[in-house]
Short mmCIF file of C-alpha atoms in Angstrom, two decimals:
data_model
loop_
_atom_site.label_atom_id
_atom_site.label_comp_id
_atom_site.label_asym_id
_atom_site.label_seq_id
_atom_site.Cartn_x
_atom_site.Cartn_y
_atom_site.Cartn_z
CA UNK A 1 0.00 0.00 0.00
CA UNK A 2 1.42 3.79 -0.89
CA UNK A 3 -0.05 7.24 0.09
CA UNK A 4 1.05 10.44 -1.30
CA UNK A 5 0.87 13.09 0.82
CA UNK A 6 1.19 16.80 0.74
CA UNK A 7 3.62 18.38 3.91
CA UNK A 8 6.04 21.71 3.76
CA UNK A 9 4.35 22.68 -0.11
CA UNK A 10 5.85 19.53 -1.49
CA UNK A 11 4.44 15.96 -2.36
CA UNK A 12 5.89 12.73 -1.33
CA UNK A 13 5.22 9.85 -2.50
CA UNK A 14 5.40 6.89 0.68
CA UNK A 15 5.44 3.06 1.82
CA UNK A 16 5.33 1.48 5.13
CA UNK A 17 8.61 1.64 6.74
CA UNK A 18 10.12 4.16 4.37
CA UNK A 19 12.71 7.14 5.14
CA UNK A 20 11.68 10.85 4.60
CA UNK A 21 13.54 14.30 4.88
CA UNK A 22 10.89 16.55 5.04
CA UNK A 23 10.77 20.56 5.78
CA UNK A 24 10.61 20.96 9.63
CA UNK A 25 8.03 19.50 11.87
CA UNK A 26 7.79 20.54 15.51
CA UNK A 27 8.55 17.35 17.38
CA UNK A 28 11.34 15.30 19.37
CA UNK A 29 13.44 12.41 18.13
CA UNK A 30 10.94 9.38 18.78
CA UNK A 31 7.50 11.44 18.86
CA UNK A 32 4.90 10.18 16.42
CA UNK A 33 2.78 12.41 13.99
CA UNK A 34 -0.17 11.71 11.70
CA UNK A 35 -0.22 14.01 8.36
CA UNK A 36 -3.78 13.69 7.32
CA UNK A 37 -3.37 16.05 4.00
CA UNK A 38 -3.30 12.75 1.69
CA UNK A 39 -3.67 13.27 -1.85
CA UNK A 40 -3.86 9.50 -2.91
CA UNK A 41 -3.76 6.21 -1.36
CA UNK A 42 -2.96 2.77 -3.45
CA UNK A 43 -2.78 -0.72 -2.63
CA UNK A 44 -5.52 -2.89 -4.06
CA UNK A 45 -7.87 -0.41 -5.40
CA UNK A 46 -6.79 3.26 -5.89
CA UNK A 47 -8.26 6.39 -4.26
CA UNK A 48 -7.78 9.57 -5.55
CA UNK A 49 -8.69 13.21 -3.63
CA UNK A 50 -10.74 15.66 -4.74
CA UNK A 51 -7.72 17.32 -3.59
CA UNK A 52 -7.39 15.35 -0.53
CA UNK A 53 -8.95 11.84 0.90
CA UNK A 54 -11.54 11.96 3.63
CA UNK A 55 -10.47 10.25 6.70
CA UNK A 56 -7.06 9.21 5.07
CA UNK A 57 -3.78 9.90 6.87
CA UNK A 58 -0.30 8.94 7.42
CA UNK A 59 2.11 7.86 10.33
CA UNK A 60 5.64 8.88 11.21
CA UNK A 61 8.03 8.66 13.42
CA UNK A 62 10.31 10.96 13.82
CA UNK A 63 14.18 10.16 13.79
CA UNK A 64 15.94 13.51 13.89
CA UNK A 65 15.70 16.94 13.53
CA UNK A 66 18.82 18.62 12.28
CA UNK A 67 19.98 20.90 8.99
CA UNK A 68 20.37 19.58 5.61
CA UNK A 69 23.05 20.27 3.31
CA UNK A 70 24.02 23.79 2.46
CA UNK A 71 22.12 25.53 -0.48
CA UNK A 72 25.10 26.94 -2.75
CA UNK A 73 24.28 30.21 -4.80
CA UNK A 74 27.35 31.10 -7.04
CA UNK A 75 27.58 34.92 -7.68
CA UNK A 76 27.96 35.83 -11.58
CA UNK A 77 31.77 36.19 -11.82
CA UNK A 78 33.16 39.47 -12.62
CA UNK A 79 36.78 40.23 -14.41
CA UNK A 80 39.56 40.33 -12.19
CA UNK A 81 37.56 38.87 -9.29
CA UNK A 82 37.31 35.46 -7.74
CA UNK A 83 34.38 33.64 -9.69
CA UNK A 84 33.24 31.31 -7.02
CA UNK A 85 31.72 34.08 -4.41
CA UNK A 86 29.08 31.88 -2.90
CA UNK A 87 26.11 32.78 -0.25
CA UNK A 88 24.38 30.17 1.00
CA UNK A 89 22.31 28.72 4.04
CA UNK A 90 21.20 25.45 5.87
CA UNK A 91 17.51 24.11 5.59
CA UNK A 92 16.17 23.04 8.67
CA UNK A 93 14.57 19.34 7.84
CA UNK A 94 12.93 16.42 9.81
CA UNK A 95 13.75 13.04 9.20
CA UNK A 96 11.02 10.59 9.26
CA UNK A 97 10.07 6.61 9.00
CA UNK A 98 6.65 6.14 7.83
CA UNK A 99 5.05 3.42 10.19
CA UNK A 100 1.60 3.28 9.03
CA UNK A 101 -0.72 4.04 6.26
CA UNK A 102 -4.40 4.69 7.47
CA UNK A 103 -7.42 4.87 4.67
CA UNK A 104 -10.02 5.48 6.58
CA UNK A 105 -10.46 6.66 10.46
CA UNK A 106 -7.43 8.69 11.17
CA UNK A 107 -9.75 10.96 13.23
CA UNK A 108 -9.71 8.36 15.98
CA UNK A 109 -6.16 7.66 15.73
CA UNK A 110 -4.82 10.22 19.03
CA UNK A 111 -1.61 10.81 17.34
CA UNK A 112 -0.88 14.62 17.05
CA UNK A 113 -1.45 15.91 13.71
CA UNK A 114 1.05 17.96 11.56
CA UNK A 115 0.18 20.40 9.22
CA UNK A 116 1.73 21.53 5.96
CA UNK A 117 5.08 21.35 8.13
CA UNK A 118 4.22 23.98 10.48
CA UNK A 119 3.71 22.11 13.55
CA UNK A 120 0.83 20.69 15.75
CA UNK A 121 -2.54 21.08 15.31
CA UNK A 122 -4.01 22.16 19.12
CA UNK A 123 -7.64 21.09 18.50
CA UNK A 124 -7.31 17.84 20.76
CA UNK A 125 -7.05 20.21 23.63
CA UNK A 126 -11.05 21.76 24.59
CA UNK A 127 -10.91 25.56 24.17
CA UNK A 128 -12.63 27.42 26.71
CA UNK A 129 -15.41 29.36 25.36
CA UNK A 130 -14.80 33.87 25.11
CA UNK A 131 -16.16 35.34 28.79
CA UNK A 132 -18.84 38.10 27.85
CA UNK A 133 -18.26 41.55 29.55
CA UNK A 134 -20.01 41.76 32.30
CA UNK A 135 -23.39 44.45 31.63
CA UNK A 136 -22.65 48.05 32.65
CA UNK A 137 -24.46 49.15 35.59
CA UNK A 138 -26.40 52.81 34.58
CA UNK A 139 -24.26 55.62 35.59
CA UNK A 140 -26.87 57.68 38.00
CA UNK A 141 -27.19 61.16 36.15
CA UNK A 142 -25.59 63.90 38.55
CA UNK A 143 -27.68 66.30 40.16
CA UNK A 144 -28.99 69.26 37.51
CA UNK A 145 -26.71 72.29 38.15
CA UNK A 146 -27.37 75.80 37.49
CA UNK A 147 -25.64 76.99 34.85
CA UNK A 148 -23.79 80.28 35.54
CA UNK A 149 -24.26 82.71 32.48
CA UNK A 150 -20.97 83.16 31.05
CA UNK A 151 -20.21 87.23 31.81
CA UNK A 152 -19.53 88.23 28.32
CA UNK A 153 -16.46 90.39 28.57
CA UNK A 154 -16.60 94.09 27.57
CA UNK A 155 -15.80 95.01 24.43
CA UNK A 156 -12.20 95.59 24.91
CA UNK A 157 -11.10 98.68 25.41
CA UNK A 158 -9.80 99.74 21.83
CA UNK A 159 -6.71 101.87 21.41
CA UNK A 160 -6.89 104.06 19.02
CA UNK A 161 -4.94 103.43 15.53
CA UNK A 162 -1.50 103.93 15.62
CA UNK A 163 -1.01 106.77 13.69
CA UNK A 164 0.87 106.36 10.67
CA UNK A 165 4.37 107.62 9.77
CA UNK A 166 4.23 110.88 8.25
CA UNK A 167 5.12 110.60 4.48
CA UNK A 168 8.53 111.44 3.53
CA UNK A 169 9.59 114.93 2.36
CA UNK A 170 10.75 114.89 -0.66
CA UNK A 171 14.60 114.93 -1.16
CA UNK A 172 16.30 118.03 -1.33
CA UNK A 173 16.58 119.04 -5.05
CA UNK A 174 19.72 119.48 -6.20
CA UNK A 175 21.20 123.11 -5.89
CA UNK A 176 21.26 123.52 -9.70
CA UNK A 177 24.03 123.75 -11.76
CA UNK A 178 27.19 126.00 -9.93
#
C-alpha cells in the first residue's frame, strides 16, 4: 500500500517503513505524527482526492531533527575577481520513517497531527469558550446644576490706531548747476 501526501508545499510519495527528509516538523526524536493532508492512497484499489482523501492519513516517526546540506548560490563572476563568491544557508529538515498508512479513520487515531510542516494542530485540547463583559451598571445622572451665564467680557477697550508715519519729504533738489 502507498499514500502520497502533501507536507512543507511539497508531495511525497510513501510506503510502510520508508525514510523521509521533510521541511521541519515541531517534534522530538521518537515522537509520532499523523499528516492527514493525503492526496492518494494505493494498494488494491486506488483512491484519488478531490484534492485530498476523507479520513485518510499517514504515520511517522520521527528520527531527527537537524539541517540539511548547504544551499550553494554562485555569484555571476566578474573580471579580475574570484568567480566562485558563494552565499548560501542550511535548511532546517525532519527526518522521518513512515510506520503506518491509514485509509479510513485517522480521526480516531490520538496521534498529534502535523500540518503543511508547520507544527501541531491544538484542537485535541477543549478551548474554553470567550467570557462576555459583564453588563454596565447605569451611571446615575448627577444632580442638575445651574448653569452660571458666562459674563460676556466688555468690548475691549480699543486703542486708538497707531497713527501712521508721516510721508517722507521729498529729497532736497539738487542746488542747480554751480
Amino acid at each position: 500500500m502507498f499514500a502520497v501526501l502533501k507536507t512543507g508545499g511539497k508531495q511525497y510519495k510513501v510506503a510502510n517503513g520508508d525514510i523521509l527528509r521533510i521541511e521541519k516538523v515541531t517534534g522530538n526524536a521518537g515522537e509520532k505524527v499523523q499528516f492527514n493532508e493525503i492526496l492518494m492512497v494505493g494498494g488494491d484499489n486506488l483512491v484519488v482526492g478531490a484534492p485530498n482523501v476523507a479520513g485518510a492519513a499517514v504515520q511517522a516517526e520521527i528520527l531527527e531533527q537537524g539541517k540539511g546540506p548547504k544551499v550553494i548560490n554562485y555569484v555571476k563572476r566578474r573580471r579580475k575577481h574570484s568567480s566562485q563568491r558563494r552565499k548560501g544557508h542550511r535548511q532546517q529538515i525532519t527526518v522521518l520513517r513512515v510506520t503506518d498508512i491509514l485509509a479510513k479513520g485517522a480521526e480516531k487515531s490520538g496521534v498529534s497531527i502535523a500540518e503543511n510542516g508547520r507544527g501541531f494542530d491544538t484542537t485535541a485540547a477543549p478551548v474554553a469558550p470567550a467570557k462576555k463583559p459583564a453588563a454596565k451598571k447605569p451611571v446615575a445622572k448627577k444632580a442638575a446644576t445651574e448653569k452660571k451665564p458666562v459674563a460676556k467680557k466688555a468690548a475691549a477697550e480699543k486703542k486708538p490706531a497707531a497713527k501712521k508715519a508721516a510721508p517722507k519729504k521729498a529729497a532736497a533738489k539738487k542746488a542747480e548747476d554751480k
